[in-house]
Amino acid sequence: MRHLMSPLDFSVEELDQLLDLADDIEMHPQKYAHACDGKKLATLFYEPSTRTRLSFEAAMMNLGGNIFGFSSAASSSAAKGESVSDTIRMVSCYADICAMRHPKEGAPMVASAVSSIPVINAGDGGHQHPTQTLTDLLTIRSLKGRLDHLVIGLCGDLKFGRTVHSLVRALARYEGVTFIFISPEELKIPGYIKEDVLEAQQIPYKEVERIEDVMSQLDILYMTRVQRERFFNEEDYIRLKDFYILNNKKMRLAKEDMIVMHPLPRVNEIAVEVDKDPRAAYFRQVQYGVYVRMALILTLLEVHVC
Amino acid sequence: MLNIGGLHEGFVLDHIEAGRSMEIYQYLNLDKFDCCVAIIKNAKSNKMGKKDIIKIECSIDEIDLNALGFIDHNITVNIIQDDRIVEKKRLSLPKEIKNVARCCNPRCITSIEQELDHIFVLTDPKKEIYRCKYCEEKYRRKKK
C-alpha cells in the first residue's frame, strides 16, 4: 500500500505514468466513469479549503465512487481532542482511501504511519501540497509539452507557500530547469529548499525582488497569494499582501508563449484584466487538477482500467 | 593528565568542547540518574586548549551513545570496566535520533500532539544538518 506525502514519493518514471494516465482520462472520461464503483474517499479537512476538497470530491465522483468527510477541525472529533492517529484508525474502517489537509506540518505523515488505507497529503501547513504539484506538472506538460529545459519564475509568498516548495522539489528532478524566485525579503524561499534541493544538485537559481526585471526570461510565471493564515502578525500580512500585482502592463514584457499559473484562490495578485490573456492558464490548471487526482486515486487504489 | 581511577564501571566523556558539559548533561538526562557524575570544566588540553570532561559511574548500557553522536561526534567515549579503559570509542553522526531534541517549529504536528516522538533525520552529513521527520524544520543547536 502506498501513500502520497511528497511529490518525490513517485519516481520520475512513475510520475510519467501517472501523467499519462491523467492524459488518457482527459481524452476518454467515459472509460473511467465506473472505475471506482463501490469505493469511498474520506476527505479529512482540518482547515478550510474549497478548491482542493472539491477537486478531490469531483475526481472521486467522476470515477463512480462515493465521498464523505469533514471540512473543518471544528466539525471533527479533533475539537474534542482526538489525535490524528486515532482519527485515521477510525476512518480506515469506513473508507478505502483518504485525503487529509491539516494546518500542522507533518500531520498526514503521522496518519500514514498507522493507517490501513492510502493517505494523500492534501496540504500540511506551509510544508507540502503534493497534489497541487501533480496538478502543476500536468498543466506544464500539457501546455508546454515538456517538463525539462524551462525557466520558471515563482512569485509572491515563497516562504510559506507550500505549493512553491513542492513544485521546486519536483521540477528539480528534470534536466535544464532554471528557477527565478521573485519575492520581498521577508517572504524569500526557505534556506532548506536552496541548500538541500538546488545547491546540492547544482541547479541554477536566482533571487530577485522586481518581477519586471525577469519577465522576458520566463517560460512560466507561477504566481502565489500572500496567505493571511500563515502569519502570526496581522501587520506583516497587511504590509506584504499587495507587494506584487500582475497586470497587462507587466504581461507585455513576457514571451508570447509564456504561461501564467496560480494555485488559486487569487486575491488581487493577478488583475482580472489578465484573465482574458491567452497566456493565463490558471483556470485550465483547475481542470487538470481533477484529472490528475483521478489518476492518483486509481493509482493508489491499484485500480486498472483496460 | 586526569586520574580516572576509582571508576569501576562507566564512562569518561572526553574532548567535550569547553563550556558544553552542562548541555550534554541535560541531553543525556543525567539529572535523572542515581549514579555518581563528575563534571570537569575548562580542563587543559593539548589538542583543544580547553575542554570539558564528564565522568559517569553507571552500567555501560544505560547511556544512549547515539544521542551523544548527535550532540557532538568529536567527543571521545572511554568505556571503563573493572577499573580499566576497555574501549576508546569514536562517535559518528547517527542517521536518526528519537526524543533527544524537540522540534521548535510552532507549525509542526509535534507542537500539538504530545504523545508523538520527536524524530530528527540526518539530511546532510557534510554540513551535519538534521531535520524534523515530520515538518523538515532544521534543528538549531543551542548557542553557548
Short mmCIF file of C-alpha atoms in Angstrom, two decimals:
data_model
loop_
_atom_site.label_atom_id
_atom_site.label_comp_id
_atom_site.label_asym_id
_atom_site.label_seq_id
_atom_site.Cartn_x
_atom_site.Cartn_y
_atom_site.Cartn_z
CA MET A 1 0.00 0.00 0.00
CA ARG A 2 1.29 3.45 -0.92
CA HIS A 3 0.63 6.91 0.45
CA LEU A 4 1.39 10.30 -1.07
CA MET A 5 3.18 12.67 1.29
CA SER A 6 5.53 14.49 -1.06
CA PRO A 7 5.78 14.76 -4.85
CA LEU A 8 9.08 12.92 -4.53
CA ASP A 9 7.28 9.78 -3.38
CA PHE A 10 6.91 8.97 -7.07
CA SER A 11 9.99 8.42 -9.23
CA VAL A 12 10.21 10.39 -12.48
CA GLU A 13 9.12 7.26 -14.36
CA GLU A 14 6.15 6.67 -12.05
CA LEU A 15 5.21 10.32 -12.41
CA ASP A 16 5.28 9.98 -16.19
CA GLN A 17 2.90 7.00 -15.93
CA LEU A 18 0.59 8.98 -13.64
CA LEU A 19 0.54 11.96 -16.01
CA ASP A 20 -0.03 9.63 -18.99
CA LEU A 21 -2.99 8.17 -17.13
CA ALA A 22 -4.31 11.69 -16.46
CA ASP A 23 -3.96 12.46 -20.19
CA ASP A 24 -5.95 9.34 -21.02
CA ILE A 25 -8.64 10.33 -18.51
CA GLU A 26 -8.87 13.75 -20.17
CA MET A 27 -9.31 12.16 -23.59
CA HIS A 28 -11.60 9.28 -22.59
CA PRO A 29 -13.51 10.26 -19.41
CA GLN A 30 -16.31 7.73 -20.05
CA LYS A 31 -13.83 4.85 -19.87
CA TYR A 32 -13.21 5.70 -16.21
CA ALA A 33 -16.75 6.62 -15.15
CA HIS A 34 -17.26 3.41 -13.11
CA ALA A 35 -13.66 2.60 -12.23
CA CYS A 36 -14.27 3.22 -8.52
CA ASP A 37 -17.84 1.96 -8.16
CA GLY A 38 -18.38 0.99 -4.51
CA LYS A 39 -15.20 2.71 -3.29
CA LYS A 40 -15.23 5.51 -0.72
CA LEU A 41 -12.96 8.54 -0.38
CA ALA A 42 -12.79 10.26 3.02
CA THR A 43 -11.90 13.95 2.84
CA LEU A 44 -10.43 14.91 6.23
CA PHE A 45 -10.01 18.66 6.05
CA TYR A 46 -8.90 20.19 9.34
CA GLU A 47 -8.73 23.65 7.80
CA PRO A 48 -10.90 25.38 5.20
CA SER A 49 -10.34 24.60 1.55
CA THR A 50 -12.67 24.99 -1.37
CA ARG A 51 -10.62 24.07 -4.36
CA THR A 52 -8.65 21.07 -3.17
CA ARG A 53 -11.55 19.44 -1.35
CA LEU A 54 -13.98 19.96 -4.23
CA SER A 55 -11.37 18.77 -6.69
CA PHE A 56 -10.89 15.52 -4.74
CA GLU A 57 -14.64 15.07 -4.43
CA ALA A 58 -15.20 15.76 -8.15
CA ALA A 59 -12.38 13.35 -9.00
CA MET A 60 -13.90 10.51 -6.95
CA MET A 61 -17.40 11.19 -8.27
CA ASN A 62 -16.09 11.16 -11.86
CA LEU A 63 -14.73 7.68 -11.10
CA GLY A 64 -18.10 6.48 -9.82
CA GLY A 65 -17.00 6.41 -6.17
CA ASN A 66 -18.55 7.92 -3.04
CA ILE A 67 -17.27 10.61 -0.73
CA PHE A 68 -17.66 11.65 2.90
CA GLY A 69 -15.67 13.64 5.42
CA PHE A 70 -15.44 16.93 7.26
CA SER A 71 -14.34 20.37 6.17
CA SER A 72 -13.05 21.97 9.37
CA ALA A 73 -11.45 20.84 12.60
CA ALA A 74 -14.43 22.27 14.50
CA SER A 75 -16.76 19.74 12.87
CA SER A 76 -14.47 16.79 13.57
CA SER A 77 -13.53 14.98 16.76
CA ALA A 78 -10.28 16.96 16.76
CA ALA A 79 -12.39 19.59 18.55
CA LYS A 80 -12.80 17.02 21.35
CA GLY A 81 -9.07 16.48 21.44
CA GLU A 82 -8.79 13.32 19.34
CA SER A 83 -5.34 12.73 17.88
CA VAL A 84 -4.70 12.44 14.16
CA SER A 85 -3.59 8.83 14.68
CA ASP A 86 -6.85 7.87 16.36
CA THR A 87 -8.94 9.64 13.73
CA ILE A 88 -7.24 7.84 10.86
CA ARG A 89 -7.55 4.46 12.59
CA MET A 90 -11.29 5.09 12.82
CA VAL A 91 -11.60 6.40 9.25
CA SER A 92 -9.65 3.38 7.95
CA CYS A 93 -12.66 1.27 8.99
CA TYR A 94 -15.04 3.35 6.88
CA ALA A 95 -13.19 4.39 3.74
CA ASP A 96 -10.93 2.92 1.05
CA ILE A 97 -8.70 5.99 0.67
CA CYS A 98 -8.42 9.37 2.33
CA ALA A 99 -7.23 12.88 1.54
CA MET A 100 -6.07 14.88 4.55
CA ARG A 101 -5.45 18.59 4.92
CA HIS A 102 -4.13 19.80 8.25
CA PRO A 103 -2.75 23.15 9.45
CA LYS A 104 0.08 21.38 11.27
CA GLU A 105 3.07 20.26 9.25
CA GLY A 106 3.64 16.52 9.16
CA ALA A 107 0.11 15.56 10.28
CA PRO A 108 -0.58 13.41 7.18
CA MET A 109 2.72 11.62 7.76
CA VAL A 110 1.63 10.80 11.30
CA ALA A 111 -1.63 9.46 9.85
CA SER A 112 0.11 7.37 7.20
CA ALA A 113 2.23 5.62 9.83
CA VAL A 114 -0.84 3.96 11.39
CA SER A 115 -3.35 3.95 8.53
CA SER A 116 -4.55 0.80 6.81
CA ILE A 117 -5.78 2.79 3.78
CA PRO A 118 -3.77 5.04 1.43
CA VAL A 119 -3.39 8.58 2.80
CA ILE A 120 -2.99 11.51 0.44
CA ASN A 121 -1.44 14.67 1.83
CA ALA A 122 -3.84 17.39 0.66
CA GLY A 123 -1.70 20.13 2.24
CA ASP A 124 0.00 20.33 5.62
CA GLY A 125 0.60 23.83 6.93
CA GLY A 126 3.30 25.62 4.98
CA HIS A 127 5.09 22.37 4.25
CA GLN A 128 3.89 20.24 1.32
CA HIS A 129 0.99 20.17 -1.11
CA PRO A 130 1.83 17.29 -3.43
CA THR A 131 -1.46 17.05 -5.33
CA GLN A 132 -1.17 20.71 -6.27
CA THR A 133 2.29 19.83 -7.57
CA LEU A 134 0.90 16.97 -9.63
CA THR A 135 -1.68 19.42 -10.98
CA ASP A 136 1.07 21.90 -11.83
CA LEU A 137 3.21 19.26 -13.52
CA LEU A 138 0.28 18.05 -15.63
CA THR A 139 -0.56 21.65 -16.58
CA ILE A 140 3.03 22.39 -17.58
CA ARG A 141 3.43 19.17 -19.53
CA SER A 142 0.11 19.65 -21.30
CA LEU A 143 0.61 23.33 -22.17
CA LYS A 144 4.38 23.50 -22.69
CA GLY A 145 4.84 19.96 -23.99
CA ARG A 146 7.71 19.15 -21.62
CA LEU A 147 8.93 19.31 -18.04
CA ASP A 148 12.59 19.89 -18.80
CA HIS A 149 14.56 22.89 -20.14
CA LEU A 150 12.24 25.52 -18.72
CA VAL A 151 12.78 28.83 -16.96
CA ILE A 152 10.21 29.14 -14.23
CA GLY A 153 9.62 32.28 -12.19
CA LEU A 154 7.94 31.78 -8.83
CA CYS A 155 6.49 34.96 -7.43
CA GLY A 156 4.98 36.15 -4.15
CA ASP A 157 4.96 34.25 -0.88
CA LEU A 158 7.81 31.82 -1.34
CA LYS A 159 8.41 31.40 2.38
CA PHE A 160 5.08 29.96 3.47
CA GLY A 161 3.84 28.94 0.00
CA ARG A 162 3.84 25.16 0.22
CA THR A 163 2.83 24.80 -3.44
CA VAL A 164 6.06 26.52 -4.36
CA HIS A 165 8.20 24.26 -2.14
CA SER A 166 6.64 21.12 -3.56
CA LEU A 167 6.90 22.32 -7.17
CA VAL A 168 10.57 23.24 -6.83
CA ARG A 169 11.41 19.80 -5.46
CA ALA A 170 9.51 18.12 -8.27
CA LEU A 171 10.89 20.20 -11.15
CA ALA A 172 14.44 19.98 -9.77
CA ARG A 173 14.49 16.37 -10.99
CA TYR A 174 14.24 17.43 -14.64
CA GLU A 175 17.19 18.48 -16.75
CA GLY A 176 17.80 22.11 -17.66
CA VAL A 177 15.26 23.75 -15.36
CA THR A 178 16.20 27.21 -14.06
CA PHE A 179 14.38 28.80 -11.13
CA ILE A 180 13.90 32.52 -10.59
CA PHE A 181 12.49 33.39 -7.18
CA ILE A 182 10.66 36.72 -7.08
CA SER A 183 9.76 37.83 -3.56
CA PRO A 184 10.22 40.52 -0.94
CA GLU A 185 12.98 39.91 1.60
CA GLU A 186 10.51 38.72 4.26
CA LEU A 187 8.95 36.05 2.05
CA LYS A 188 12.04 34.54 0.44
CA ILE A 189 12.28 30.85 -0.37
CA PRO A 190 13.44 28.92 2.75
CA GLY A 191 17.08 28.01 3.14
CA TYR A 192 16.39 24.28 3.15
CA ILE A 193 14.97 24.39 -0.37
CA LYS A 194 18.01 26.28 -1.62
CA GLU A 195 20.58 24.22 0.28
CA ASP A 196 19.16 20.71 0.13
CA VAL A 197 17.39 20.77 -3.21
CA LEU A 198 19.04 23.31 -5.51
CA GLU A 199 22.61 23.80 -4.32
CA ALA A 200 23.01 20.11 -3.54
CA GLN A 201 22.25 19.30 -7.19
CA GLN A 202 23.88 22.45 -8.64
CA ILE A 203 20.61 23.61 -10.14
CA PRO A 204 20.73 27.24 -11.29
CA TYR A 205 18.54 29.74 -9.47
CA LYS A 206 18.45 33.41 -8.66
CA GLU A 207 16.51 35.60 -6.29
CA VAL A 208 15.13 38.99 -7.32
CA GLU A 209 12.65 41.49 -5.90
CA ARG A 210 11.21 43.04 -9.07
CA ILE A 211 9.05 40.96 -11.41
CA GLU A 212 9.70 43.37 -14.33
CA ASP A 213 13.43 42.59 -14.29
CA VAL A 214 12.98 38.94 -15.21
CA MET A 215 9.62 38.77 -17.01
CA SER A 216 11.13 38.44 -20.51
CA GLN A 217 13.21 35.40 -19.48
CA LEU A 218 10.34 33.26 -18.24
CA ASP A 219 8.64 30.26 -19.86
CA ILE A 220 6.31 30.01 -16.87
CA LEU A 221 5.28 32.57 -14.27
CA TYR A 222 3.90 30.90 -11.16
CA MET A 223 2.06 33.46 -9.04
CA THR A 224 1.11 32.85 -5.40
CA ARG A 225 -1.09 34.54 -2.85
CA VAL A 226 0.25 36.01 0.36
CA GLN A 227 -1.75 33.92 2.83
CA ARG A 228 -3.17 35.63 5.88
CA GLU A 229 -3.43 32.34 7.79
CA ARG A 230 0.36 31.78 7.65
CA PHE A 231 1.14 34.99 9.57
CA PHE A 232 1.22 35.32 13.33
CA ASN A 233 1.28 39.09 12.94
CA GLU A 234 -1.52 40.92 11.08
CA GLU A 235 0.70 43.97 10.47
CA ASP A 236 3.20 41.91 8.48
CA TYR A 237 0.39 40.45 6.39
CA ILE A 238 -1.06 43.87 5.53
CA ARG A 239 2.37 45.24 4.65
CA LEU A 240 3.21 42.39 2.26
CA LYS A 241 -0.10 41.32 0.72
CA ASP A 242 -0.02 43.74 -2.23
CA PHE A 243 3.69 43.54 -2.93
CA TYR A 244 3.15 42.01 -6.40
CA ILE A 245 0.22 42.58 -8.71
CA LEU A 246 0.38 41.12 -12.20
CA ASN A 247 -1.39 43.27 -14.79
CA ASN A 248 -1.47 43.69 -18.57
CA LYS A 249 1.40 46.19 -18.47
CA LYS A 250 3.71 43.59 -16.92
CA MET A 251 2.35 40.88 -19.23
CA ARG A 252 3.54 42.94 -22.22
CA LEU A 253 7.11 42.24 -21.10
CA ALA A 254 6.63 38.47 -21.29
CA LYS A 255 7.22 35.98 -24.09
CA GLU A 256 4.27 35.21 -26.35
CA ASP A 257 4.19 31.60 -25.31
CA MET A 258 4.77 32.11 -21.58
CA ILE A 259 2.04 30.74 -19.33
CA VAL A 260 0.81 32.22 -16.06
CA MET A 261 -0.11 29.71 -13.38
CA HIS A 262 -1.59 30.19 -9.91
CA PRO A 263 -2.71 27.57 -7.37
CA LEU A 264 -5.78 29.76 -6.61
CA PRO A 265 -7.60 31.30 -4.90
CA ARG A 266 -6.20 34.60 -6.03
CA VAL A 267 -6.99 37.74 -4.11
CA ASN A 268 -5.58 40.65 -6.05
CA GLU A 269 -2.12 39.48 -7.08
CA ILE A 270 -3.40 38.92 -10.64
CA ALA A 271 -5.55 41.72 -12.02
CA VAL A 272 -8.83 40.48 -13.52
CA GLU A 273 -7.82 42.04 -16.86
CA VAL A 274 -5.14 39.34 -17.23
CA ASP A 275 -7.82 36.60 -17.30
CA LYS A 276 -8.54 37.38 -20.97
CA ASP A 277 -4.89 36.96 -21.97
CA PRO A 278 -4.46 33.57 -23.70
CA ARG A 279 -1.33 33.04 -21.58
CA ALA A 280 -3.42 32.97 -18.39
CA ALA A 281 -3.52 29.24 -17.61
CA TYR A 282 -4.80 29.26 -14.01
CA PHE A 283 -8.38 28.20 -14.71
CA ARG A 284 -7.25 25.41 -17.05
CA GLN A 285 -4.95 24.36 -14.20
CA VAL A 286 -8.05 23.68 -12.06
CA GLN A 287 -9.40 21.24 -14.65
CA TYR A 288 -6.05 19.46 -14.86
CA GLY A 289 -6.22 19.15 -11.07
CA VAL A 290 -9.30 16.95 -11.33
CA TYR A 291 -7.73 14.70 -13.97
CA VAL A 292 -4.54 14.22 -12.02
CA ARG A 293 -6.40 13.49 -8.76
CA MET A 294 -8.47 10.89 -10.62
CA ALA A 295 -5.23 9.33 -11.86
CA LEU A 296 -3.80 9.42 -8.35
CA ILE A 297 -6.83 7.77 -6.74
CA LEU A 298 -6.73 4.99 -9.35
CA THR A 299 -3.01 4.51 -8.85
CA LEU A 300 -3.13 4.35 -5.05
CA LEU A 301 -6.18 2.07 -5.07
CA GLU A 302 -4.41 -0.06 -7.69
CA VAL A 303 -7.46 0.07 -9.96
CA HIS A 304 -6.55 -0.74 -13.55
CA VAL A 305 -8.88 0.23 -16.39
CA CYS A 306 -8.39 -1.50 -19.72
CA MET B 1 46.68 14.02 32.96
CA LEU B 2 43.46 13.46 34.78
CA ASN B 3 43.22 10.50 37.03
CA ILE B 4 40.11 8.45 36.32
CA GLY B 5 40.96 5.88 38.94
CA GLY B 6 38.15 4.86 41.26
CA LEU B 7 35.62 4.41 38.47
CA HIS B 8 34.76 0.75 38.48
CA GLU B 9 32.30 0.75 35.61
CA GLY B 10 31.05 3.60 33.47
CA PHE B 11 32.12 6.29 31.03
CA VAL B 12 34.53 9.13 30.76
CA LEU B 13 33.36 11.54 28.08
CA ASP B 14 36.49 13.31 26.96
CA HIS B 15 37.23 16.12 24.48
CA ILE B 16 33.96 17.92 25.10
CA GLU B 17 34.10 21.44 23.73
CA ALA B 18 34.79 23.74 26.71
CA GLY B 19 31.56 25.05 28.17
CA ARG B 20 29.24 22.40 26.68
CA SER B 21 29.32 19.87 29.51
CA MET B 22 26.09 21.08 31.13
CA GLU B 23 24.31 20.94 27.78
CA ILE B 24 25.42 17.33 27.40
CA TYR B 25 24.43 16.62 31.00
CA GLN B 26 20.93 17.72 30.12
CA TYR B 27 20.75 15.93 26.74
CA LEU B 28 21.76 12.65 28.35
CA ASN B 29 19.23 13.20 31.15
CA LEU B 30 21.98 12.66 33.70
CA ASP B 31 19.95 14.54 36.30
CA LYS B 32 17.62 11.54 36.35
CA PHE B 33 20.46 9.09 37.09
CA ASP B 34 21.12 7.97 40.61
CA CYS B 35 24.80 7.33 39.95
CA CYS B 36 27.89 9.42 40.64
CA VAL B 37 28.52 12.06 37.93
CA ALA B 38 31.53 14.36 37.90
CA ILE B 39 31.81 17.36 35.60
CA ILE B 40 35.20 18.91 34.95
CA LYS B 41 35.08 22.27 33.23
CA ASN B 42 37.86 24.01 31.32
CA ALA B 43 40.46 21.27 31.81
CA LYS B 44 43.76 21.85 30.00
CA SER B 45 44.03 20.05 26.67
CA ASN B 46 46.96 19.87 24.26
CA LYS B 47 44.57 19.24 21.36
CA MET B 48 41.82 21.70 22.20
CA GLY B 49 43.41 24.23 24.56
CA LYS B 50 40.49 23.84 26.96
CA LYS B 51 37.97 21.05 27.22
CA ASP B 52 35.24 19.69 29.45
CA ILE B 53 35.06 16.14 30.76
CA ILE B 54 32.16 14.19 32.24
CA LYS B 55 32.72 11.09 34.33
CA ILE B 56 29.69 8.85 34.84
CA GLU B 57 29.67 5.84 37.10
CA CYS B 58 26.93 3.61 35.69
CA SER B 59 26.32 0.44 33.73
CA ILE B 60 27.58 0.86 30.14
CA ASP B 61 24.13 0.03 28.75
CA GLU B 62 22.50 3.00 30.37
CA ILE B 63 23.79 5.80 28.14
CA ASP B 64 22.42 6.47 24.66
CA LEU B 65 25.61 6.83 22.63
CA ASN B 66 23.51 7.52 19.55
CA ALA B 67 22.30 10.70 21.20
CA LEU B 68 25.84 11.62 22.13
CA GLY B 69 26.95 11.34 18.49
CA PHE B 70 24.20 13.79 17.57
CA ILE B 71 25.23 16.26 20.26
CA ASP B 72 28.92 16.27 19.38
CA HIS B 73 30.54 13.43 17.44
CA ASN B 74 34.03 14.74 18.29
CA ILE B 75 33.65 13.58 21.89
CA THR B 76 35.78 10.57 22.85
CA VAL B 77 33.98 7.98 24.93
CA ASN B 78 36.21 5.98 27.24
CA ILE B 79 34.42 2.89 28.41
CA ILE B 80 35.57 1.71 31.84
CA GLN B 81 35.10 -1.79 33.14
CA ASP B 82 36.81 -3.31 36.19
CA ASP B 83 38.70 -0.06 36.79
CA ARG B 84 40.31 -0.08 33.33
CA ILE B 85 39.68 1.66 29.99
CA VAL B 86 38.45 -1.24 27.85
CA GLU B 87 37.49 0.80 24.81
CA LYS B 88 38.03 4.26 23.39
CA LYS B 89 35.03 4.84 21.21
CA ARG B 90 34.83 7.43 18.44
CA LEU B 91 31.34 8.65 17.73
CA SER B 92 29.65 9.13 14.40
CA LEU B 93 26.61 11.11 13.37
CA PRO B 94 23.52 8.93 13.86
CA LYS B 95 21.15 8.70 10.89
CA GLU B 96 18.15 9.29 13.11
CA ILE B 97 17.60 10.38 16.69
CA LYS B 98 14.48 9.93 18.75
CA ASN B 99 13.44 12.16 21.65
CA VAL B 100 16.86 13.71 22.12
CA ALA B 101 15.87 17.11 20.78
CA ARG B 102 12.50 18.77 20.34
CA CYS B 103 11.18 20.37 17.17
CA CYS B 104 10.77 24.11 17.75
CA ASN B 105 8.56 24.78 14.73
CA PRO B 106 5.22 26.02 16.12
CA ARG B 107 3.54 24.73 12.95
CA CYS B 108 4.82 21.16 13.41
CA ILE B 109 2.32 18.45 14.35
CA THR B 110 4.55 17.60 17.34
CA SER B 111 3.65 21.01 18.81
CA ILE B 112 0.07 19.88 19.47
CA GLU B 113 0.23 16.09 19.71
CA GLN B 114 2.23 15.48 22.86
CA GLU B 115 2.50 11.69 22.56
CA LEU B 116 4.45 11.84 19.29
CA ASP B 117 8.15 11.02 19.31
CA HIS B 118 10.39 13.91 18.30
CA ILE B 119 12.45 12.40 15.50
CA PHE B 120 15.24 14.13 13.61
CA VAL B 121 16.82 12.68 10.47
CA LEU B 122 20.35 13.39 9.20
CA THR B 123 19.74 15.01 5.79
CA ASP B 124 23.20 16.39 5.06
CA PRO B 125 26.11 14.55 6.70
CA LYS B 126 28.67 17.00 5.30
CA LYS B 127 27.04 20.02 6.88
CA GLU B 128 25.77 17.95 9.84
CA ILE B 129 22.20 19.04 9.22
CA TYR B 130 19.31 17.31 10.96
CA ARG B 131 15.69 17.94 10.06
CA CYS B 132 12.45 17.08 11.79
CA LYS B 133 10.98 13.93 10.26
CA TYR B 134 7.51 15.50 10.14
CA CYS B 135 7.93 19.15 9.15
CA GLU B 136 11.57 19.15 7.90
CA GLU B 137 12.46 22.09 10.14
CA LYS B 138 16.22 22.30 10.59
CA TYR B 139 17.46 21.51 14.06
CA ARG B 140 19.11 24.59 15.51
CA ARG B 141 21.75 23.89 18.10
CA LYS B 142 21.68 26.00 21.25
CA LYS B 143 24.21 28.79 21.28
CA LYS B 144 26.75 28.65 24.08
#
